[in-house]
C-alpha cells in the first residue's frame, strides 16, 4: 500500500508541482522544450504505470461497505464522464492540450461544451474518480483514484492562470463566457448553449465509449464486470 501511495504522490507532484507551476518555465529555460517534454512524458508514463501496477497488487482494505445505491449512482456518473471526455477531444479549446489549441483571440473561442465548462476533460476525470471511490470504498481506490481527483481539481486554476498570463485581454473575454464549475456561466446568464451547438456526434461518441467500457473493456482489462441492474 505504501508503494501505491508513493506512486500516486509522484504522479501528482510531477503534474501539479512541476508542470503546473513556474518551475516548468525554469526547467524549460535550462534544458530546452524538447528535452523537458521528453523527460516529462517519460516520468508521467513511468509514474502512471507504477500506479496501475501497485493498485492491481494492493491488498483489499475496506474503509466502508459500498451500498448498492452508490454502485448504481456510479453508472450515470460514468456516462457523464465519458461524454465529457469525448467532447474534450473533439472540441477545440484554448485551455486544453486535448482537442486542439484554439486561439483565445478567436471570437468563437467559447463554443459548445466549453460554455458549460472550459475544462471538460478534467471535469470528466473528477466525475470518473469520484464515481469509482464511492463504488469501491477501499483504501487502494482512495489512493489511486484520489490521485487523479487531486490533479483534476488543482489543474483548472493552474491552467487558467497560465492562459491569463499569456494574454490577459483575450482571456478576460473568454472567461466571461465560460466557467470552470459546470453550468455556472449559464446559470449566471453570461452565456447560453444548445445541444446542437455542443454537437450530437460527440455526445453519441461518449455514449458509445460508455457502453464499450460497461459491456466489454472493464471486464477484459480489470476482470471486474459492472452491470447497471445488478
PDB file of C-alpha atoms in Angstrom:
ATOM      1  CA  UNK A   1       0.000   0.000   0.000  1.00  0.00           C
ATOM      2  CA  UNK A   2       2.958   2.297   0.672  1.00  0.00           C
ATOM      3  CA  UNK A   3       4.159   1.733  -2.899  1.00  0.00           C
ATOM      4  CA  UNK A   4       0.759   2.789  -4.237  1.00  0.00           C
ATOM      5  CA  UNK A   5       0.837   5.906  -2.075  1.00  0.00           C
ATOM      6  CA  UNK A   6       4.321   6.823  -3.339  1.00  0.00           C
ATOM      7  CA  UNK A   7       3.337   6.159  -6.959  1.00  0.00           C
ATOM      8  CA  UNK A   8       0.250   8.359  -6.671  1.00  0.00           C
ATOM      9  CA  UNK A   9       2.251  11.050  -4.885  1.00  0.00           C
ATOM     10  CA  UNK A  10       4.881  11.054  -7.636  1.00  0.00           C
ATOM     11  CA  UNK A  11       2.198  11.316 -10.315  1.00  0.00           C
ATOM     12  CA  UNK A  12       0.588  14.288  -8.556  1.00  0.00           C
ATOM     13  CA  UNK A  13       3.913  16.041  -7.876  1.00  0.00           C
ATOM     14  CA  UNK A  14       5.062  15.738 -11.491  1.00  0.00           C
ATOM     15  CA  UNK A  15       1.885  17.354 -12.796  1.00  0.00           C
ATOM     16  CA  UNK A  16       0.817  19.749 -10.045  1.00  0.00           C
ATOM     17  CA  UNK A  17       4.115  20.960  -8.607  1.00  0.00           C
ATOM     18  CA  UNK A  18       6.291  20.870 -11.723  1.00  0.00           C
ATOM     19  CA  UNK A  19       4.227  21.133 -14.904  1.00  0.00           C
ATOM     20  CA  UNK A  20       1.559  23.280 -13.247  1.00  0.00           C
ATOM     21  CA  UNK A  21       3.859  25.894 -11.695  1.00  0.00           C
ATOM     22  CA  UNK A  22       6.559  28.391 -12.657  1.00  0.00           C
ATOM     23  CA  UNK A  23       9.104  25.616 -12.136  1.00  0.00           C
ATOM     24  CA  UNK A  24       8.204  24.349 -15.596  1.00  0.00           C
ATOM     25  CA  UNK A  25       9.434  27.558 -17.217  1.00  0.00           C
ATOM     26  CA  UNK A  26      12.698  27.420 -15.287  1.00  0.00           C
ATOM     27  CA  UNK A  27      13.304  23.826 -16.329  1.00  0.00           C
ATOM     28  CA  UNK A  28      12.486  24.594 -19.972  1.00  0.00           C
ATOM     29  CA  UNK A  29      14.895  27.543 -19.928  1.00  0.00           C
ATOM     30  CA  UNK A  30      17.640  25.324 -18.534  1.00  0.00           C
ATOM     31  CA  UNK A  31      17.210  22.168 -20.640  1.00  0.00           C
ATOM     32  CA  UNK A  32      15.081  23.247 -23.623  1.00  0.00           C
ATOM     33  CA  UNK A  33      11.459  22.493 -24.539  1.00  0.00           C
ATOM     34  CA  UNK A  34      12.227  19.260 -26.380  1.00  0.00           C
ATOM     35  CA  UNK A  35      14.287  17.713 -23.589  1.00  0.00           C
ATOM     36  CA  UNK A  36      11.822  18.864 -20.931  1.00  0.00           C
ATOM     37  CA  UNK A  37       8.820  17.471 -22.831  1.00  0.00           C
ATOM     38  CA  UNK A  38      10.545  14.135 -23.388  1.00  0.00           C
ATOM     39  CA  UNK A  39      11.580  13.857 -19.738  1.00  0.00           C
ATOM     40  CA  UNK A  40       8.142  14.926 -18.505  1.00  0.00           C
ATOM     41  CA  UNK A  41       6.395  12.405 -20.766  1.00  0.00           C
ATOM     42  CA  UNK A  42       8.729   9.630 -19.610  1.00  0.00           C
ATOM     43  CA  UNK A  43       8.245  10.384 -15.908  1.00  0.00           C
ATOM     44  CA  UNK A  44       4.475  10.721 -16.366  1.00  0.00           C
ATOM     45  CA  UNK A  45       4.229   7.369 -18.136  1.00  0.00           C
ATOM     46  CA  UNK A  46       6.522   5.749 -15.565  1.00  0.00           C
ATOM     47  CA  UNK A  47       4.567   7.047 -12.573  1.00  0.00           C
ATOM     48  CA  UNK A  48       1.242   6.101 -14.180  1.00  0.00           C
ATOM     49  CA  UNK A  49       2.473   2.578 -14.890  1.00  0.00           C
ATOM     50  CA  UNK A  50       3.712   2.343 -11.304  1.00  0.00           C
ATOM     51  CA  UNK A  51       0.305   3.465 -10.052  1.00  0.00           C
ATOM     52  CA  UNK A  52      -1.522   0.874 -12.137  1.00  0.00           C
ATOM     53  CA  UNK A  53       0.789  -1.982 -11.125  1.00  0.00           C
ATOM     54  CA  UNK A  54       0.731  -1.164  -7.409  1.00  0.00           C
ATOM     55  CA  UNK A  55      -3.035  -0.656  -7.488  1.00  0.00           C
ATOM     56  CA  UNK A  56      -3.568  -4.065  -9.072  1.00  0.00           C
ATOM     57  CA  UNK A  57      -1.339  -5.686  -6.433  1.00  0.00           C
ATOM     58  CA  UNK A  58      -2.629  -3.752  -3.406  1.00  0.00           C
ATOM     59  CA  UNK A  59      -4.442  -5.732  -0.689  1.00  0.00           C
ATOM     60  CA  UNK A  60      -8.116  -5.009  -0.182  1.00  0.00           C
ATOM     61  CA  UNK A  61      -8.602  -2.832   2.898  1.00  0.00           C
ATOM     62  CA  UNK A  62     -12.258  -1.861   3.129  1.00  0.00           C
ATOM     63  CA  UNK A  63     -12.997   1.597   4.511  1.00  0.00           C
ATOM     64  CA  UNK A  64     -16.751   1.244   4.127  1.00  0.00           C
ATOM     65  CA  UNK A  65     -19.088  -1.316   2.638  1.00  0.00           C
ATOM     66  CA  UNK A  66     -20.287   0.246  -0.627  1.00  0.00           C
ATOM     67  CA  UNK A  67     -24.062   0.445  -0.709  1.00  0.00           C
ATOM     68  CA  UNK A  68     -25.890  -0.790  -3.785  1.00  0.00           C
ATOM     69  CA  UNK A  69     -27.188   2.743  -4.271  1.00  0.00           C
ATOM     70  CA  UNK A  70     -23.628   4.087  -4.582  1.00  0.00           C
ATOM     71  CA  UNK A  71     -22.782   1.478  -7.200  1.00  0.00           C
ATOM     72  CA  UNK A  72     -25.898   2.410  -9.146  1.00  0.00           C
ATOM     73  CA  UNK A  73     -25.013   6.110  -8.813  1.00  0.00           C
ATOM     74  CA  UNK A  74     -21.637   5.395 -10.393  1.00  0.00           C
ATOM     75  CA  UNK A  75     -23.359   4.304 -13.628  1.00  0.00           C
ATOM     76  CA  UNK A  76     -24.863   7.665 -14.677  1.00  0.00           C
ATOM     77  CA  UNK A  77     -21.796   9.464 -13.336  1.00  0.00           C
ATOM     78  CA  UNK A  78     -19.597   7.394 -15.636  1.00  0.00           C
ATOM     79  CA  UNK A  79     -21.879   8.127 -18.579  1.00  0.00           C
ATOM     80  CA  UNK A  80     -21.479  11.861 -17.966  1.00  0.00           C
ATOM     81  CA  UNK A  81     -17.719  11.445 -17.583  1.00  0.00           C
ATOM     82  CA  UNK A  82     -17.428   9.556 -20.882  1.00  0.00           C
ATOM     83  CA  UNK A  83     -19.424  12.180 -22.774  1.00  0.00           C
ATOM     84  CA  UNK A  84     -17.288  14.977 -21.319  1.00  0.00           C
ATOM     85  CA  UNK A  85     -14.038  13.218 -22.214  1.00  0.00           C
ATOM     86  CA  UNK A  86     -15.091  12.592 -25.822  1.00  0.00           C
ATOM     87  CA  UNK A  87     -16.303  16.182 -26.192  1.00  0.00           C
ATOM     88  CA  UNK A  88     -12.991  17.388 -24.750  1.00  0.00           C
ATOM     89  CA  UNK A  89     -11.121  15.581 -27.507  1.00  0.00           C
ATOM     90  CA  UNK A  90     -13.465  16.732 -30.277  1.00  0.00           C
ATOM     91  CA  UNK A  91     -13.956  20.387 -29.300  1.00  0.00           C
ATOM     92  CA  UNK A  92     -11.135  22.911 -29.879  1.00  0.00           C
ATOM     93  CA  UNK A  93     -10.391  24.514 -26.527  1.00  0.00           C
ATOM     94  CA  UNK A  94      -7.859  27.246 -25.614  1.00  0.00           C
ATOM     95  CA  UNK A  95      -7.441  25.809 -22.106  1.00  0.00           C
ATOM     96  CA  UNK A  96      -6.713  22.222 -23.002  1.00  0.00           C
ATOM     97  CA  UNK A  97      -3.923  20.187 -24.533  1.00  0.00           C
ATOM     98  CA  UNK A  98      -6.569  17.801 -25.856  1.00  0.00           C
ATOM     99  CA  UNK A  99      -8.983  18.765 -28.597  1.00  0.00           C
ATOM    100  CA  UNK A 100      -6.542  21.100 -30.316  1.00  0.00           C
ATOM    101  CA  UNK A 101      -5.270  24.533 -29.376  1.00  0.00           C
ATOM    102  CA  UNK A 102      -7.918  27.042 -30.363  1.00  0.00           C
ATOM    103  CA  UNK A 103      -6.654  30.595 -30.033  1.00  0.00           C
ATOM    104  CA  UNK A 104      -8.083  32.833 -27.333  1.00  0.00           C
ATOM    105  CA  UNK A 105      -8.073  35.640 -29.886  1.00  0.00           C
ATOM    106  CA  UNK A 106     -10.772  33.967 -31.973  1.00  0.00           C
ATOM    107  CA  UNK A 107     -14.243  35.404 -31.429  1.00  0.00           C
ATOM    108  CA  UNK A 108     -15.826  31.949 -31.157  1.00  0.00           C
ATOM    109  CA  UNK A 109     -13.199  30.556 -28.778  1.00  0.00           C
ATOM    110  CA  UNK A 110     -16.004  29.720 -26.332  1.00  0.00           C
ATOM    111  CA  UNK A 111     -18.453  27.379 -28.003  1.00  0.00           C
ATOM    112  CA  UNK A 112     -20.279  24.112 -27.411  1.00  0.00           C
ATOM    113  CA  UNK A 113     -19.272  22.163 -24.319  1.00  0.00           C
ATOM    114  CA  UNK A 114     -16.781  24.929 -23.453  1.00  0.00           C
ATOM    115  CA  UNK A 115     -19.733  27.120 -22.478  1.00  0.00           C
ATOM    116  CA  UNK A 116     -20.778  24.516 -19.908  1.00  0.00           C
ATOM    117  CA  UNK A 117     -17.249  24.065 -18.562  1.00  0.00           C
ATOM    118  CA  UNK A 118     -13.991  25.289 -20.031  1.00  0.00           C
ATOM    119  CA  UNK A 119     -12.296  22.178 -18.620  1.00  0.00           C
ATOM    120  CA  UNK A 120     -14.472  19.277 -19.866  1.00  0.00           C
ATOM    121  CA  UNK A 121     -11.665  16.715 -19.729  1.00  0.00           C
ATOM    122  CA  UNK A 122     -10.671  17.496 -16.142  1.00  0.00           C
ATOM    123  CA  UNK A 123     -14.294  17.674 -15.003  1.00  0.00           C
ATOM    124  CA  UNK A 124     -14.767  14.269 -16.619  1.00  0.00           C
ATOM    125  CA  UNK A 125     -11.767  12.945 -14.685  1.00  0.00           C
ATOM    126  CA  UNK A 126     -13.214  14.407 -11.470  1.00  0.00           C
ATOM    127  CA  UNK A 127     -16.520  12.612 -12.004  1.00  0.00           C
ATOM    128  CA  UNK A 128     -14.753   9.384 -13.012  1.00  0.00           C
ATOM    129  CA  UNK A 129     -12.613   9.473  -9.869  1.00  0.00           C
ATOM    130  CA  UNK A 130     -15.494  10.210  -7.503  1.00  0.00           C
ATOM    131  CA  UNK A 131     -17.675   7.508  -9.087  1.00  0.00           C
ATOM    132  CA  UNK A 132     -15.037   4.834  -8.518  1.00  0.00           C
ATOM    133  CA  UNK A 133     -14.176   5.974  -4.998  1.00  0.00           C
ATOM    134  CA  UNK A 134     -17.837   5.859  -3.970  1.00  0.00           C
ATOM    135  CA  UNK A 135     -18.480   2.495  -5.603  1.00  0.00           C
ATOM    136  CA  UNK A 136     -15.351   0.752  -4.265  1.00  0.00           C
ATOM    137  CA  UNK A 137     -14.908   2.090  -0.744  1.00  0.00           C
ATOM    138  CA  UNK A 138     -11.427   0.645  -0.163  1.00  0.00           C
ATOM    139  CA  UNK A 139      -8.097   2.259   0.706  1.00  0.00           C
ATOM    140  CA  UNK A 140      -6.371   1.338  -2.555  1.00  0.00           C
ATOM    141  CA  UNK A 141      -9.129   3.044  -4.551  1.00  0.00           C
ATOM    142  CA  UNK A 142      -8.827   6.155  -2.387  1.00  0.00           C
ATOM    143  CA  UNK A 143      -5.102   6.363  -3.135  1.00  0.00           C
ATOM    144  CA  UNK A 144      -5.351   5.507  -6.832  1.00  0.00           C
ATOM    145  CA  UNK A 145      -8.426   7.450  -7.889  1.00  0.00           C
ATOM    146  CA  UNK A 146      -7.721  10.084  -5.251  1.00  0.00           C
ATOM    147  CA  UNK A 147      -4.523  10.993  -7.082  1.00  0.00           C
ATOM    148  CA  UNK A 148      -6.477  11.711 -10.255  1.00  0.00           C
ATOM    149  CA  UNK A 149      -9.101  13.593  -8.254  1.00  0.00           C
ATOM    150  CA  UNK A 150      -6.483  15.895  -6.732  1.00  0.00           C
ATOM    151  CA  UNK A 151      -4.990  16.660 -10.141  1.00  0.00           C
ATOM    152  CA  UNK A 152      -8.373  17.261 -11.752  1.00  0.00           C
ATOM    153  CA  UNK A 153      -9.203  19.830  -9.056  1.00  0.00           C
ATOM    154  CA  UNK A 154      -5.810  21.550  -8.986  1.00  0.00           C
ATOM    155  CA  UNK A 155      -5.430  21.609 -12.765  1.00  0.00           C
ATOM    156  CA  UNK A 156      -8.137  24.111 -13.822  1.00  0.00           C
ATOM    157  CA  UNK A 157      -6.939  27.118 -11.771  1.00  0.00           C
ATOM    158  CA  UNK A 158      -3.331  26.419 -12.779  1.00  0.00           C
ATOM    159  CA  UNK A 159      -4.225  26.241 -16.465  1.00  0.00           C
ATOM    160  CA  UNK A 160      -6.399  29.350 -16.217  1.00  0.00           C
ATOM    161  CA  UNK A 161      -3.553  31.297 -14.620  1.00  0.00           C
ATOM    162  CA  UNK A 162      -1.162  30.275 -17.403  1.00  0.00           C
ATOM    163  CA  UNK A 163      -3.556  31.335 -20.169  1.00  0.00           C
ATOM    164  CA  UNK A 164      -4.343  34.626 -18.452  1.00  0.00           C
ATOM    165  CA  UNK A 165      -0.642  35.412 -18.046  1.00  0.00           C
ATOM    166  CA  UNK A 166      -0.074  34.937 -21.782  1.00  0.00           C
ATOM    167  CA  UNK A 167      -2.993  37.087 -22.979  1.00  0.00           C
ATOM    168  CA  UNK A 168      -4.947  38.869 -20.247  1.00  0.00           C
ATOM    169  CA  UNK A 169      -7.308  40.757 -22.563  1.00  0.00           C
ATOM    170  CA  UNK A 170      -8.365  37.770 -24.646  1.00  0.00           C
ATOM    171  CA  UNK A 171      -8.604  35.635 -21.531  1.00  0.00           C
ATOM    172  CA  UNK A 172     -10.945  38.119 -19.860  1.00  0.00           C
ATOM    173  CA  UNK A 173     -13.314  37.941 -22.850  1.00  0.00           C
ATOM    174  CA  UNK A 174     -13.142  34.140 -22.911  1.00  0.00           C
ATOM    175  CA  UNK A 175     -13.622  33.816 -19.136  1.00  0.00           C
ATOM    176  CA  UNK A 176     -16.741  35.994 -19.215  1.00  0.00           C
ATOM    177  CA  UNK A 177     -18.445  33.420 -21.448  1.00  0.00           C
ATOM    178  CA  UNK A 178     -17.220  30.316 -19.635  1.00  0.00           C
ATOM    179  CA  UNK A 179     -16.677  28.807 -16.209  1.00  0.00           C
ATOM    180  CA  UNK A 180     -14.714  26.014 -14.608  1.00  0.00           C
ATOM    181  CA  UNK A 181     -17.672  24.919 -12.489  1.00  0.00           C
ATOM    182  CA  UNK A 182     -20.142  23.239 -14.871  1.00  0.00           C
ATOM    183  CA  UNK A 183     -23.134  25.399 -15.850  1.00  0.00           C
ATOM    184  CA  UNK A 184     -22.032  28.358 -13.673  1.00  0.00           C
ATOM    185  CA  UNK A 185     -21.721  30.766 -16.620  1.00  0.00           C
ATOM    186  CA  UNK A 186     -25.110  29.655 -17.959  1.00  0.00           C
ATOM    187  CA  UNK A 187     -26.859  29.983 -14.590  1.00  0.00           C
ATOM    188  CA  UNK A 188     -25.351  33.446 -14.126  1.00  0.00           C
ATOM    189  CA  UNK A 189     -26.663  34.491 -17.543  1.00  0.00           C
ATOM    190  CA  UNK A 190     -23.208  35.086 -19.048  1.00  0.00           C
ATOM    191  CA  UNK A 191     -23.787  32.660 -21.912  1.00  0.00           C
ATOM    192  CA  UNK A 192     -26.212  30.125 -23.344  1.00  0.00           C
ATOM    193  CA  UNK A 193     -25.819  26.894 -25.259  1.00  0.00           C
ATOM    194  CA  UNK A 194     -27.897  24.323 -27.146  1.00  0.00           C
ATOM    195  CA  UNK A 195     -27.407  20.591 -27.648  1.00  0.00           C
ATOM    196  CA  UNK A 196     -26.935  21.246 -31.334  1.00  0.00           C
ATOM    197  CA  UNK A 197     -24.055  23.589 -30.607  1.00  0.00           C
ATOM    198  CA  UNK A 198     -22.413  21.017 -28.336  1.00  0.00           C
ATOM    199  CA  UNK A 199     -22.563  18.501 -31.174  1.00  0.00           C
ATOM    200  CA  UNK A 200     -24.530  15.296 -31.336  1.00  0.00           C
ATOM    201  CA  UNK A 201     -21.552  13.382 -32.744  1.00  0.00           C
ATOM    202  CA  UNK A 202     -19.541  13.966 -29.582  1.00  0.00           C
ATOM    203  CA  UNK A 203     -22.473  13.074 -27.340  1.00  0.00           C
ATOM    204  CA  UNK A 204     -23.153   9.858 -29.263  1.00  0.00           C
ATOM    205  CA  UNK A 205     -19.432   9.084 -29.196  1.00  0.00           C
ATOM    206  CA  UNK A 206     -19.435   9.476 -25.422  1.00  0.00           C
ATOM    207  CA  UNK A 207     -22.386   7.112 -25.067  1.00  0.00           C
ATOM    208  CA  UNK A 208     -20.631   4.593 -27.323  1.00  0.00           C
ATOM    209  CA  UNK A 209     -17.484   4.821 -25.191  1.00  0.00           C
ATOM    210  CA  UNK A 210     -19.556   4.293 -22.049  1.00  0.00           C
ATOM    211  CA  UNK A 211     -21.236   1.189 -23.476  1.00  0.00           C
ATOM    212  CA  UNK A 212     -17.907  -0.206 -24.670  1.00  0.00           C
ATOM    213  CA  UNK A 213     -16.420   0.192 -21.188  1.00  0.00           C
ATOM    214  CA  UNK A 214     -19.540  -1.147 -19.481  1.00  0.00           C
ATOM    215  CA  UNK A 215     -20.053  -4.188 -21.681  1.00  0.00           C
ATOM    216  CA  UNK A 216     -16.521  -5.160 -22.725  1.00  0.00           C
ATOM    217  CA  UNK A 217     -13.452  -3.191 -21.664  1.00  0.00           C
ATOM    218  CA  UNK A 218     -13.926  -3.106 -17.890  1.00  0.00           C
ATOM    219  CA  UNK A 219     -14.223  -6.899 -17.675  1.00  0.00           C
ATOM    220  CA  UNK A 220     -11.382  -7.515 -20.132  1.00  0.00           C
ATOM    221  CA  UNK A 221      -8.925  -5.041 -18.582  1.00  0.00           C
ATOM    222  CA  UNK A 222      -9.715  -5.336 -14.884  1.00  0.00           C
ATOM    223  CA  UNK A 223     -11.584  -8.605 -14.506  1.00  0.00           C
ATOM    224  CA  UNK A 224     -14.485  -6.760 -12.901  1.00  0.00           C
ATOM    225  CA  UNK A 225     -17.907  -6.993 -14.514  1.00  0.00           C
ATOM    226  CA  UNK A 226     -20.146  -3.995 -13.999  1.00  0.00           C
ATOM    227  CA  UNK A 227     -23.861  -4.144 -14.661  1.00  0.00           C
ATOM    228  CA  UNK A 228     -26.373  -1.306 -14.231  1.00  0.00           C
ATOM    229  CA  UNK A 229     -29.126  -3.608 -12.995  1.00  0.00           C
ATOM    230  CA  UNK A 230     -27.168  -5.794 -10.600  1.00  0.00           C
TER     231      UNK A 230
END
